[in-house]
Amino acid sequence: MTTKTLIGATAALAGWPALAHEGHGLPGVSHWHASDVFGVALAVAVLAGLWWFGRRK
């Protein structure tokens, strides 16, 4: 698997678990939880690490 394929797959799947949802009996109001933000931050860190270590020297 190439680095570009891995980065593309990671980026495509990174946002899936961190989707905002209508919340707690409040119709039409979406919100995020701290764990959602952590998932996004983790995905960004993984992508940055893949990019950093995948660079050609």
PDB file of N, CA, C, O and CB in Angstrom:
ATOM      1  N   MET A   1       0.852  -1.176   0.000  1.00  0.00           N
ATOM      2  CA  MET A   1       0.000   0.000   0.000  1.00  0.00           C
ATOM      3  C   MET A   1       0.894   1.234   0.000  1.00  0.00           C
ATOM      4  O   MET A   1       1.822   1.341   0.802  1.00  0.00           O
ATOM      5  CB  MET A   1      -0.967   0.001   1.225  1.00  0.00           C
ATOM      6  N   THR A   2       0.609   2.158  -0.901  1.00  0.00           N
ATOM      7  CA  THR A   2       1.432   3.356  -0.985  1.00  0.00           C
ATOM      8  C   THR A   2       1.035   4.354   0.086  1.00  0.00           C
ATOM      9  O   THR A   2      -0.046   4.260   0.667  1.00  0.00           O
ATOM     10  CB  THR A   2       1.317   3.991  -2.367  1.00  0.00           C
ATOM     11  N   THR A   3       1.901   5.293   0.339  1.00  0.00           N
ATOM     12  CA  THR A   3       1.640   6.316   1.344  1.00  0.00           C
ATOM     13  C   THR A   3       0.433   7.155   0.955  1.00  0.00           C
ATOM     14  O   THR A   3      -0.389   7.487   1.809  1.00  0.00           O
ATOM     15  CB  THR A   3       2.866   7.210   1.533  1.00  0.00           C
ATOM     16  N   LYS A   4       0.314   7.505  -0.332  1.00  0.00           N
ATOM     17  CA  LYS A   4      -0.825   8.315  -0.773  1.00  0.00           C
ATOM     18  C   LYS A   4      -2.140   7.574  -0.570  1.00  0.00           C
ATOM     19  O   LYS A   4      -3.135   8.179  -0.170  1.00  0.00           O
ATOM     20  CB  LYS A   4      -0.668   8.703  -2.245  1.00  0.00           C
ATOM     21  N   THR A   5      -2.155   6.299  -0.835  1.00  0.00           N
ATOM     22  CA  THR A   5      -3.367   5.502  -0.633  1.00  0.00           C
ATOM     23  C   THR A   5      -3.723   5.452   0.842  1.00  0.00           C
ATOM     24  O   THR A   5      -4.889   5.590   1.210  1.00  0.00           O
ATOM     25  CB  THR A   5      -3.185   4.077  -1.185  1.00  0.00           C
ATOM     26  N   LEU A   6      -2.724   5.256   1.682  1.00  0.00           N
ATOM     27  CA  LEU A   6      -2.944   5.200   3.123  1.00  0.00           C
ATOM     28  C   LEU A   6      -3.450   6.534   3.647  1.00  0.00           C
ATOM     29  O   LEU A   6      -4.367   6.566   4.468  1.00  0.00           O
ATOM     30  CB  LEU A   6      -1.658   4.806   3.845  1.00  0.00           C
ATOM     31  N   ILE A   7      -2.872   7.629   3.188  1.00  0.00           N
ATOM     32  CA  ILE A   7      -3.317   8.954   3.619  1.00  0.00           C
ATOM     33  C   ILE A   7      -4.747   9.206   3.149  1.00  0.00           C
ATOM     34  O   ILE A   7      -5.565   9.741   3.899  1.00  0.00           O
ATOM     35  CB  ILE A   7      -2.370  10.051   3.080  1.00  0.00           C
ATOM     36  N   GLY A   8      -5.047   8.825   1.918  1.00  0.00           N
ATOM     37  CA  GLY A   8      -6.400   9.015   1.402  1.00  0.00           C
ATOM     38  C   GLY A   8      -7.431   8.215   2.176  1.00  0.00           C
ATOM     39  O   GLY A   8      -8.505   8.723   2.494  1.00  0.00           O
ATOM     40  N   ALA A   9      -7.111   6.972   2.477  1.00  0.00           N
ATOM     41  CA  ALA A   9      -8.034   6.125   3.234  1.00  0.00           C
ATOM     42  C   ALA A   9      -8.222   6.656   4.648  1.00  0.00           C
ATOM     43  O   ALA A   9      -9.339   6.661   5.166  1.00  0.00           O
ATOM     44  CB  ALA A   9      -7.524   4.679   3.277  1.00  0.00           C
ATOM     45  N   THR A  10      -7.149   7.099   5.269  1.00  0.00           N
ATOM     46  CA  THR A  10      -7.228   7.648   6.622  1.00  0.00           C
ATOM     47  C   THR A  10      -8.066   8.915   6.633  1.00  0.00           C
ATOM     48  O   THR A  10      -8.898   9.103   7.520  1.00  0.00           O
ATOM     49  CB  THR A  10      -5.824   7.935   7.175  1.00  0.00           C
ATOM     50  N   ALA A  11      -7.853   9.782   5.657  1.00  0.00           N
ATOM     51  CA  ALA A  11      -8.613  11.024   5.593  1.00  0.00           C
ATOM     52  C   ALA A  11     -10.093  10.754   5.351  1.00  0.00           C
ATOM     53  O   ALA A  11     -10.949  11.433   5.918  1.00  0.00           O
ATOM     54  CB  ALA A  11      -8.060  11.928   4.497  1.00  0.00           C
ATOM     55  N   ALA A  12     -10.396   9.768   4.513  1.00  0.00           N
ATOM     56  CA  ALA A  12     -11.786   9.446   4.221  1.00  0.00           C
ATOM     57  C   ALA A  12     -12.507   8.881   5.439  1.00  0.00           C
ATOM     58  O   ALA A  12     -13.696   9.136   5.634  1.00  0.00           O
ATOM     59  CB  ALA A  12     -11.861   8.461   3.074  1.00  0.00           C
ATOM     60  N   LEU A  13     -11.803   8.129   6.242  1.00  0.00           N
ATOM     61  CA  LEU A  13     -12.427   7.491   7.397  1.00  0.00           C
ATOM     62  C   LEU A  13     -12.305   8.297   8.680  1.00  0.00           C
ATOM     63  O   LEU A  13     -12.984   7.991   9.660  1.00  0.00           O
ATOM     64  CB  LEU A  13     -11.827   6.143   7.607  1.00  0.00           C
ATOM     65  N   ALA A  14     -11.468   9.306   8.699  1.00  0.00           N
ATOM     66  CA  ALA A  14     -11.192  10.043   9.938  1.00  0.00           C
ATOM     67  C   ALA A  14     -12.421  10.760  10.480  1.00  0.00           C
ATOM     68  O   ALA A  14     -12.638  10.783  11.691  1.00  0.00           O
ATOM     69  CB  ALA A  14     -10.087  11.048   9.705  1.00  0.00           C
ATOM     70  N   GLY A  15     -13.209  11.333   9.616  1.00  0.00           N
ATOM     71  CA  GLY A  15     -14.352  12.100  10.081  1.00  0.00           C
ATOM     72  C   GLY A  15     -15.574  11.273  10.420  1.00  0.00           C
ATOM     73  O   GLY A  15     -16.517  11.786  11.023  1.00  0.00           O
ATOM     74  N   TRP A  16     -15.577   9.996  10.044  1.00  0.00           N
ATOM     75  CA  TRP A  16     -16.750   9.176  10.242  1.00  0.00           C
ATOM     76  C   TRP A  16     -17.216   9.098  11.692  1.00  0.00           C
ATOM     77  O   TRP A  16     -18.402   9.318  11.939  1.00  0.00           O
ATOM     78  CB  TRP A  16     -16.480   7.816   9.740  1.00  0.00           C
ATOM     79  N   PRO A  17     -16.355   8.797  12.664  1.00  0.00           N
ATOM     80  CA  PRO A  17     -16.852   8.672  14.037  1.00  0.00           C
ATOM     81  C   PRO A  17     -17.085  10.013  14.717  1.00  0.00           C
ATOM     82  O   PRO A  17     -17.630  10.054  15.820  1.00  0.00           O
ATOM     83  CB  PRO A  17     -15.886   7.867  14.854  1.00  0.00           C
ATOM     84  N   ALA A  18     -16.687  11.102  14.088  1.00  0.00           N
ATOM     85  CA  ALA A  18     -16.757  12.401  14.753  1.00  0.00           C
ATOM     86  C   ALA A  18     -17.844  13.298  14.157  1.00  0.00           C
ATOM     87  O   ALA A  18     -17.695  14.519  14.139  1.00  0.00           O
ATOM     88  CB  ALA A  18     -15.410  13.101  14.668  1.00  0.00           C
ATOM     89  N   LEU A  19     -18.920  12.711  13.675  1.00  0.00           N
ATOM     90  CA  LEU A  19     -19.992  13.499  13.104  1.00  0.00           C
ATOM     91  C   LEU A  19     -20.846  14.103  14.220  1.00  0.00           C
ATOM     92  O   LEU A  19     -21.177  13.434  15.199  1.00  0.00           O
ATOM     93  CB  LEU A  19     -20.853  12.638  12.161  1.00  0.00           C
ATOM     94  N   ALA A  20     -21.190  15.367  14.054  1.00  0.00           N
ATOM     95  CA  ALA A  20     -22.076  16.004  15.026  1.00  0.00           C
ATOM     96  C   ALA A  20     -23.455  15.369  14.905  1.00  0.00           C
ATOM     97  O   ALA A  20     -23.849  14.930  13.824  1.00  0.00           O
ATOM     98  CB  ALA A  20     -22.149  17.552  14.804  1.00  0.00           C
ATOM     99  N   HIS A  21     -24.172  15.323  15.994  1.00  0.00           N
ATOM    100  CA  HIS A  21     -25.504  14.730  15.980  1.00  0.00           C
ATOM    101  C   HIS A  21     -26.486  15.656  16.680  1.00  0.00           C
ATOM    102  O   HIS A  21     -26.106  16.530  17.460  1.00  0.00           O
ATOM    103  CB  HIS A  21     -25.495  13.341  16.653  1.00  0.00           C
ATOM    104  N   GLU A  22     -27.754  15.441  16.379  1.00  0.00           N
ATOM    105  CA  GLU A  22     -28.771  16.216  17.078  1.00  0.00           C
ATOM    106  C   GLU A  22     -28.757  15.774  18.519  1.00  0.00           C
ATOM    107  O   GLU A  22     -28.593  14.594  18.829  1.00  0.00           O
ATOM    108  CB  GLU A  22     -30.188  16.035  16.440  1.00  0.00           C
ATOM    109  N   GLY A  23     -28.930  16.736  19.387  1.00  0.00           N
ATOM    110  CA  GLY A  23     -28.582  16.359  20.733  1.00  0.00           C
ATOM    111  C   GLY A  23     -29.630  16.390  21.800  1.00  0.00           C
ATOM    112  O   GLY A  23     -30.360  17.366  21.969  1.00  0.00           O
ATOM    113  N   HIS A  24     -29.685  15.314  22.504  1.00  0.00           N
ATOM    114  CA  HIS A  24     -30.315  15.197  23.804  1.00  0.00           C
ATOM    115  C   HIS A  24     -31.685  15.874  23.879  1.00  0.00           C
ATOM    116  O   HIS A  24     -31.945  16.673  24.778  1.00  0.00           O
ATOM    117  CB  HIS A  24     -29.415  15.773  24.844  1.00  0.00           C
ATOM    118  N   GLY A  25     -32.546  15.549  22.935  1.00  0.00           N
ATOM    119  CA  GLY A  25     -33.908  16.069  22.961  1.00  0.00           C
ATOM    120  C   GLY A  25     -34.073  17.461  22.380  1.00  0.00           C
ATOM    121  O   GLY A  25     -35.147  18.050  22.499  1.00  0.00           O
ATOM    122  N   LEU A  26     -33.035  18.002  21.755  1.00  0.00           N
ATOM    123  CA  LEU A  26     -33.118  19.324  21.159  1.00  0.00           C
ATOM    124  C   LEU A  26     -33.130  19.172  19.646  1.00  0.00           C
ATOM    125  O   LEU A  26     -32.066  19.135  19.028  1.00  0.00           O
ATOM    126  CB  LEU A  26     -31.940  20.227  21.622  1.00  0.00           C
ATOM    127  N   PRO A  27     -34.304  19.082  19.034  1.00  0.00           N
ATOM    128  CA  PRO A  27     -34.358  18.852  17.586  1.00  0.00           C
ATOM    129  C   PRO A  27     -33.771  20.014  16.807  1.00  0.00           C
ATOM    130  O   PRO A  27     -34.010  21.178  17.126  1.00  0.00           O
ATOM    131  CB  PRO A  27     -35.791  18.613  17.143  1.00  0.00           C
ATOM    132  N   GLY A  28     -33.001  19.683  15.782  1.00  0.00           N
ATOM    133  CA  GLY A  28     -32.418  20.700  14.921  1.00  0.00           C
ATOM    134  C   GLY A  28     -31.172  21.360  15.478  1.00  0.00           C
ATOM    135  O   GLY A  28     -30.622  22.260  14.843  1.00  0.00           O
ATOM    136  N   VAL A  29     -30.715  20.942  16.638  1.00  0.00           N
ATOM    137  CA  VAL A  29     -29.521  21.534  17.248  1.00  0.00           C
ATOM    138  C   VAL A  29     -28.439  20.461  17.300  1.00  0.00           C
ATOM    139  O   VAL A  29     -28.551  19.494  18.053  1.00  0.00           O
ATOM    140  CB  VAL A  29     -29.828  22.101  18.685  1.00  0.00           C
ATOM    141  N   SER A  30     -27.390  20.635  16.496  1.00  0.00           N
ATOM    142  CA  SER A  30     -26.302  19.655  16.535  1.00  0.00           C
ATOM    143  C   SER A  30     -25.194  20.175  17.442  1.00  0.00           C
ATOM    144  O   SER A  30     -25.029  21.380  17.626  1.00  0.00           O
ATOM    145  CB  SER A  30     -25.753  19.367  15.103  1.00  0.00           C
ATOM    146  N   HIS A  31     -24.463  19.259  17.985  1.00  0.00           N
ATOM    147  CA  HIS A  31     -23.370  19.645  18.878  1.00  0.00           C
ATOM    148  C   HIS A  31     -22.285  18.584  18.847  1.00  0.00           C
ATOM    149  O   HIS A  31     -22.480  17.490  18.316  1.00  0.00           O
ATOM    150  CB  HIS A  31     -23.882  19.853  20.323  1.00  0.00           C
ATOM    151  N   TRP A  32     -21.160  18.914  19.411  1.00  0.00           N
ATOM    152  CA  TRP A  32     -19.999  18.028  19.475  1.00  0.00           C
ATOM    153  C   TRP A  32     -19.691  17.728  20.933  1.00  0.00           C
ATOM    154  O   TRP A  32     -19.992  18.514  21.832  1.00  0.00           O
ATOM    155  CB  TRP A  32     -18.765  18.663  18.766  1.00  0.00           C
ATOM    156  N   HIS A  33     -19.089  16.579  21.136  1.00  0.00           N
ATOM    157  CA  HIS A  33     -18.597  16.207  22.458  1.00  0.00           C
ATOM    158  C   HIS A  33     -17.070  16.295  22.442  1.00  0.00           C
ATOM    159  O   HIS A  33     -16.453  16.320  21.377  1.00  0.00           O
ATOM    160  CB  HIS A  33     -19.078  14.768  22.863  1.00  0.00           C
ATOM    161  N   ALA A  34     -16.482  16.340  23.608  1.00  0.00           N
ATOM    162  CA  ALA A  34     -15.024  16.418  23.707  1.00  0.00           C
ATOM    163  C   ALA A  34     -14.364  15.222  23.022  1.00  0.00           C
ATOM    164  O   ALA A  34     -13.303  15.363  22.414  1.00  0.00           O
ATOM    165  CB  ALA A  34     -14.590  16.490  25.180  1.00  0.00           C
ATOM    166  N   SER A  35     -14.982  14.056  23.119  1.00  0.00           N
ATOM    167  CA  SER A  35     -14.404  12.875  22.480  1.00  0.00           C
ATOM    168  C   SER A  35     -14.433  13.002  20.959  1.00  0.00           C
ATOM    169  O   SER A  35     -13.556  12.461  20.285  1.00  0.00           O
ATOM    170  CB  SER A  35     -15.154  11.612  22.918  1.00  0.00           C
ATOM    171  N   ASP A  36     -15.431  13.710  20.397  1.00  0.00           N
ATOM    172  CA  ASP A  36     -15.477  13.942  18.954  1.00  0.00           C
ATOM    173  C   ASP A  36     -14.296  14.801  18.527  1.00  0.00           C
ATOM    174  O   ASP A  36     -13.633  14.503  17.534  1.00  0.00           O
ATOM    175  CB  ASP A  36     -16.806  14.614  18.549  1.00  0.00           C
ATOM    176  N   VAL A  37     -14.039  15.850  19.265  1.00  0.00           N
ATOM    177  CA  VAL A  37     -12.932  16.743  18.950  1.00  0.00           C
ATOM    178  C   VAL A  37     -11.600  16.007  19.105  1.00  0.00           C
ATOM    179  O   VAL A  37     -10.682  16.216  18.313  1.00  0.00           O
ATOM    180  CB  VAL A  37     -12.967  17.994  19.856  1.00  0.00           C
ATOM    181  N   PHE A  38     -11.494  15.157  20.106  1.00  0.00           N
ATOM    182  CA  PHE A  38     -10.275  14.364  20.290  1.00  0.00           C
ATOM    183  C   PHE A  38     -10.036  13.477  19.080  1.00  0.00           C
ATOM    184  O   PHE A  38      -8.898  13.347  18.629  1.00  0.00           O
ATOM    185  CB  PHE A  38     -10.365  13.509  21.568  1.00  0.00           C
ATOM    186  N   GLY A  39     -11.087  12.861  18.544  1.00  0.00           N
ATOM    187  CA  GLY A  39     -10.951  12.006  17.369  1.00  0.00           C
ATOM    188  C   GLY A  39     -10.450  12.779  16.157  1.00  0.00           C
ATOM    189  O   GLY A  39      -9.606  12.287  15.409  1.00  0.00           O
ATOM    190  N   VAL A  40     -10.964  13.980  15.963  1.00  0.00           N
ATOM    191  CA  VAL A  40     -10.523  14.809  14.844  1.00  0.00           C
ATOM    192  C   VAL A  40      -9.060  15.210  15.045  1.00  0.00           C
ATOM    193  O   VAL A  40      -8.260  15.143  14.111  1.00  0.00           O
ATOM    194  CB  VAL A  40     -11.422  16.069  14.703  1.00  0.00           C
ATOM    195  N   ALA A  41      -8.716  15.624  16.257  1.00  0.00           N
ATOM    196  CA  ALA A  41      -7.329  16.010  16.539  1.00  0.00           C
ATOM    197  C   ALA A  41      -6.375  14.827  16.345  1.00  0.00           C
ATOM    198  O   ALA A  41      -5.265  14.998  15.842  1.00  0.00           O
ATOM    199  CB  ALA A  41      -7.208  16.555  17.974  1.00  0.00           C
ATOM    200  N   LEU A  42      -6.805  13.647  16.740  1.00  0.00           N
ATOM    201  CA  LEU A  42      -5.980  12.453  16.561  1.00  0.00           C
ATOM    202  C   LEU A  42      -5.787  12.152  15.079  1.00  0.00           C
ATOM    203  O   LEU A  42      -4.685  11.804  14.654  1.00  0.00           O
ATOM    204  CB  LEU A  42      -6.615  11.245  17.270  1.00  0.00           C
ATOM    205  N   ALA A  43      -6.845  12.283  14.297  1.00  0.00           N
ATOM    206  CA  ALA A  43      -6.742  12.034  12.851  1.00  0.00           C
ATOM    207  C   ALA A  43      -5.791  13.026  12.193  1.00  0.00           C
ATOM    208  O   ALA A  43      -5.002  12.652  11.325  1.00  0.00           O
ATOM    209  CB  ALA A  43      -8.129  12.118  12.187  1.00  0.00           C
ATOM    210  N   VAL A  44      -5.864  14.279  12.602  1.00  0.00           N
ATOM    211  CA  VAL A  44      -4.955  15.292  12.055  1.00  0.00           C
ATOM    212  C   VAL A  44      -3.515  14.961  12.426  1.00  0.00           C
ATOM    213  O   VAL A  44      -2.615  15.086  11.596  1.00  0.00           O
ATOM    214  CB  VAL A  44      -5.331  16.703  12.569  1.00  0.00           C
ATOM    215  N   ALA A  45      -3.295  14.540  13.663  1.00  0.00           N
ATOM    216  CA  ALA A  45      -1.945  14.187  14.098  1.00  0.00           C
ATOM    217  C   ALA A  45      -1.410  12.987  13.319  1.00  0.00           C
ATOM    218  O   ALA A  45      -0.238  12.967  12.943  1.00  0.00           O
ATOM    219  CB  ALA A  45      -1.932  13.887  15.599  1.00  0.00           C
ATOM    220  N   VAL A  46      -2.249  11.999  13.078  1.00  0.00           N
ATOM    221  CA  VAL A  46      -1.823  10.823  12.309  1.00  0.00           C
ATOM    222  C   VAL A  46      -1.476  11.217  10.882  1.00  0.00           C
ATOM    223  O   VAL A  46      -0.453  10.786  10.351  1.00  0.00           O
ATOM    224  CB  VAL A  46      -2.924   9.743  12.309  1.00  0.00           C
ATOM    225  N   LEU A  47      -2.314  12.027  10.260  1.00  0.00           N
ATOM    226  CA  LEU A  47      -2.036  12.470   8.892  1.00  0.00           C
ATOM    227  C   LEU A  47      -0.758  13.301   8.830  1.00  0.00           C
ATOM    228  O   LEU A  47       0.036  13.151   7.900  1.00  0.00           O
ATOM    229  CB  LEU A  47      -3.217  13.281   8.345  1.00  0.00           C
ATOM    230  N   ALA A  48      -0.557  14.169   9.804  1.00  0.00           N
ATOM    231  CA  ALA A  48       0.660  14.977   9.835  1.00  0.00           C
ATOM    232  C   ALA A  48       1.894  14.077  10.006  1.00  0.00           C
ATOM    233  O   ALA A  48       2.924  14.305   9.371  1.00  0.00           O
ATOM    234  CB  ALA A  48       0.587  16.020  10.980  1.00  0.00           C
ATOM    235  N   GLY A  49       1.782  13.063  10.859  1.00  0.00           N
ATOM    236  CA  GLY A  49       2.890  12.134  11.052  1.00  0.00           C
ATOM    237  C   GLY A  49       3.192  11.338   9.795  1.00  0.00           C
ATOM    238  O   GLY A  49       4.355  11.130   9.449  1.00  0.00           O
ATOM    239  N   LEU A  50       2.134  10.888   9.106  1.00  0.00           N
ATOM    240  CA  LEU A  50       2.340  10.162   7.850  1.00  0.00           C
ATOM    241  C   LEU A  50       3.001  11.050   6.814  1.00  0.00           C
ATOM    242  O   LEU A  50       3.895  10.617   6.088  1.00  0.00           O
ATOM    243  CB  LEU A  50       1.012   9.630   7.310  1.00  0.00           C
ATOM    244  N   TRP A  51       2.560  12.280   6.753  1.00  0.00           N
ATOM    245  CA  TRP A  51       3.171  13.212   5.796  1.00  0.00           C
ATOM    246  C   TRP A  51       4.628  13.466   6.175  1.00  0.00           C
ATOM    247  O   TRP A  51       5.505  13.423   5.312  1.00  0.00           O
ATOM    248  CB  TRP A  51       2.384  14.552   5.749  1.00  0.00           C
ATOM    249  N   TRP A  52       4.895  13.726   7.439  1.00  0.00           N
ATOM    250  CA  TRP A  52       6.249  14.069   7.895  1.00  0.00           C
ATOM    251  C   TRP A  52       7.229  12.918   7.627  1.00  0.00           C
ATOM    252  O   TRP A  52       8.323  13.136   7.105  1.00  0.00           O
ATOM    253  CB  TRP A  52       6.236  14.413   9.402  1.00  0.00           C
ATOM    254  N   PHE A  53       6.830  11.706   7.986  1.00  0.00           N
ATOM    255  CA  PHE A  53       7.733  10.575   7.815  1.00  0.00           C
ATOM    256  C   PHE A  53       7.731  10.013   6.394  1.00  0.00           C
ATOM    257  O   PHE A  53       8.616   9.240   6.028  1.00  0.00           O
ATOM    258  CB  PHE A  53       7.366   9.488   8.781  1.00  0.00           C
ATOM    259  N   GLY A  54       6.739  10.402   5.599  1.00  0.00           N
ATOM    260  CA  GLY A  54       6.659   9.913   4.238  1.00  0.00           C
ATOM    261  C   GLY A  54       7.349  10.803   3.216  1.00  0.00           C
ATOM    262  O   GLY A  54       7.396  10.479   2.029  1.00  0.00           O
ATOM    263  N   ARG A  55       7.884  11.931   3.684  1.00  0.00           N
ATOM    264  CA  ARG A  55       8.566  12.845   2.764  1.00  0.00           C
ATOM    265  C   ARG A  55       9.813  12.198   2.209  1.00  0.00           C
ATOM    266  O   ARG A  55      10.475  11.398   2.870  1.00  0.00           O
ATOM    267  CB  ARG A  55       8.920  14.162   3.463  1.00  0.00           C
ATOM    268  N   ARG A  56      10.114  12.561   0.991  1.00  0.00           N
ATOM    269  CA  ARG A  56      11.373  12.090   0.396  1.00  0.00           C
ATOM    270  C   ARG A  56      12.483  13.024   0.800  1.00  0.00           C
ATOM    271  O   ARG A  56      12.310  14.242   0.837  1.00  0.00           O
ATOM    272  CB  ARG A  56      11.274  11.998  -1.150  1.00  0.00           C
ATOM    273  N   LYS A  57      13.610  12.452   1.099  1.00  0.00           N
ATOM    274  CA  LYS A  57      14.744  13.290   1.516  1.00  0.00           C
ATOM    275  C   LYS A  57      15.736  13.409   0.402  1.00  0.00           C
ATOM    276  O   LYS A  57      16.761  14.074   0.556  1.00  0.00           O
ATOM    277  CB  LYS A  57      15.425  12.725   2.760  1.00  0.00           C
TER     278      LYS A  57
END
